[in-house]
Amino acid sequence: MEITLNSGHKMPIVGLGVWRMEKEGIRDLIINSIKIGYRHLDCAADYKNEAEVGEALSEAFNTGLVKREDLFVTTKLWNSDHGHVIEACKDSLKKLQLDYLDLYLIHFPVATKHTGVGTTDSALGDDGVLDIDTTISLETTWHDMEKLVSMGLVRSIGISNYDVFLTRDCLAYSKIKPAVNQIETHPYFQRDSLVKFCQKHGICVTAHTPLGGATANAEWFGTVSCLDDPALKEVAEKYKKTVAQVVLRWGIQRNTVVIPKTSKPERLEENFKVFDFELAKEDMELIKSMDRKYRTNQPAKFWGIDLYA
C-alpha cells in the first residue's frame, strides 16, 4: 500500500484529494477517511481550504485517532508565490497546523503576478490573459524548494503538471531530485511516455483526476468521464467491482499513486477498496487501448491562455 520515494520516505498508494471540497464538510470527510484507512491527504494552497483541513487534522491528532507520523500530507506552492516559496510554505503549514509537510509540490510550472502570500489569486491582465511573471525561472523556484528540505519544513519535494521537457530540465539543475510529478492521467489520458520517463528516472507519478474528473470536471469544463465507458463497465462486471474501483486499480498497477476526490461517504469507502483484486493482463491491455489523449482539467477556461499549448 506504499511506494518508497527517491527521498527515502514512504508514500501511501491511495490518497484523498481535497480539491473542490466544501469547507463545512471537510471535517467529517477527513475524519471518516482516516477511520476507513486513508493515510494520505492531497491538499493545495489554491484549494482555499487548508485551514479547514488543519482543524480536522488537529482533531484527529488530539483525539488519538491517528499519529502525525502515520499520515502523509501533501500541499502545493501556488503560481503567484514562486518568488516567495519559504513564506508560502510556512503559511500552508500554519493553516494546516503542522510542523512539517511530507511532500510539497510546485503546483504548475509557471510563475504569475504575486498577489500576496497565501491569497492564491490568478491575476489577469487587461487583455484577460493570465499575468505571467517572466522574471522568475523554474530553476530559481526549485532551489528555494530545496531550501525547505534543509530547513526541516518539508521531507520531500516535487513537481506537478510538468511535461517531459520541464521534468528533464528539473533533473538537470536539481541538487535534490523531484520525488513526485503529479499529473492528470486516467484511461482516457494515459500519457504513457511521460509516466515512463518519470519512472525511469526515479520520479513517482501521482495521478490527479484519476477517474477522469467525473461530475466535477463536467460541471466546470464540460468534459466527459471514462466512468461511463461501456467497455469499462464490462470489466467492472467481470470483477464484481465498480468502474471507479477498476480505474483506480488500473492506476495502481501502472505503479502510479492515485488520489481520487469525493464528497460522498459511500464513495470514500468504495475508492479505498482496491487492494483485494488484481486486473488480468488482458484487461490492462484493453484499458491501454482506450487512450483518447483527452485532458479533462482545463485551467485555460479561467486563465485566458492554454499553458499546455
Coordinates of N, CA and C in Angstrom, one line a residue, residues 4 9 49 58 71 74 93 96 135 141 154 160 188 193 203 221 223 248 260 303-304 308-309:
T4 N 8.1 3.7 -2.0 CA 9.2 4.4 -1.5 C 9.7 5.4 -2.5
H9 N 11.5 8.4 1.8 CA 10.2 8.4 2.6 C 9.2 7.6 1.8
N49 N -8.8 25.7 1.3 CA -9.4 25.0 2.4 C -8.4 24.4 3.3
S58 N -6.0 18.5 13.3 CA -5.7 18.7 14.7 C -6.6 17.9 15.6
L71 N 0.5 9.8 9.1 CA -0.2 10.5 8.0 C 0.9 11.1 7.0
T74 N 0.4 16.2 1.7 CA 0.9 17.0 0.6 C 0.2 18.3 0.5
L93 N 1.8 25.6 6.2 CA 2.0 24.8 7.5 C 1.1 25.4 8.6
L96 N -2.5 24.5 8.0 CA -2.7 23.0 8.2 C -2.4 22.6 9.7
T135 N 10.2 37.0 -15.0 CA 11.5 37.3 -14.3 C 11.9 36.1 -13.4
T141 N 12.9 28.8 -8.5 CA 11.8 28.3 -7.7 C 12.3 26.9 -7.1
V154 N 10.0 20.5 5.1 CA 9.4 19.6 4.2 C 10.3 18.3 4.0
S160 N 4.4 19.3 -10.3 CA 3.1 19.0 -10.7 C 2.8 19.6 -12.1
Y188 N -8.6 7.7 -20.3 CA -8.7 8.5 -21.5 C -7.6 9.4 -21.8
S193 N 4.2 8.0 -22.3 CA 5.6 8.4 -22.4 C 6.1 9.2 -21.2
I203 N 11.3 9.1 -10.5 CA 10.2 10.1 -10.0 C 8.9 9.3 -10.0
F221 N -15.8 22.2 -16.8 CA -15.1 22.2 -18.1 C -15.9 21.6 -19.3
T223 N -16.5 18.4 -19.8 CA -15.8 17.2 -20.3 C -16.6 15.9 -19.8
L248 N -9.2 2.9 -10.7 CA -8.1 3.1 -9.7 C -7.1 2.0 -9.6
P260 N -8.0 10.0 -5.7 CA -9.4 10.4 -6.0 C -10.0 11.3 -5.0
W303 N -7.9 31.2 -17.3 CA -6.7 31.9 -17.4 C -6.5 32.7 -18.7
G304 N -7.4 32.4 -19.7 CA -7.4 33.1 -21.0 C -6.2 32.6 -21.8
Y308 N -0.8 24.5 -21.8 CA -0.3 23.2 -22.4 C -0.2 23.3 -23.9
A309 N -0.4 24.5 -24.4 CA -0.3 24.6 -25.9 C 1.1 24.4 -26.4

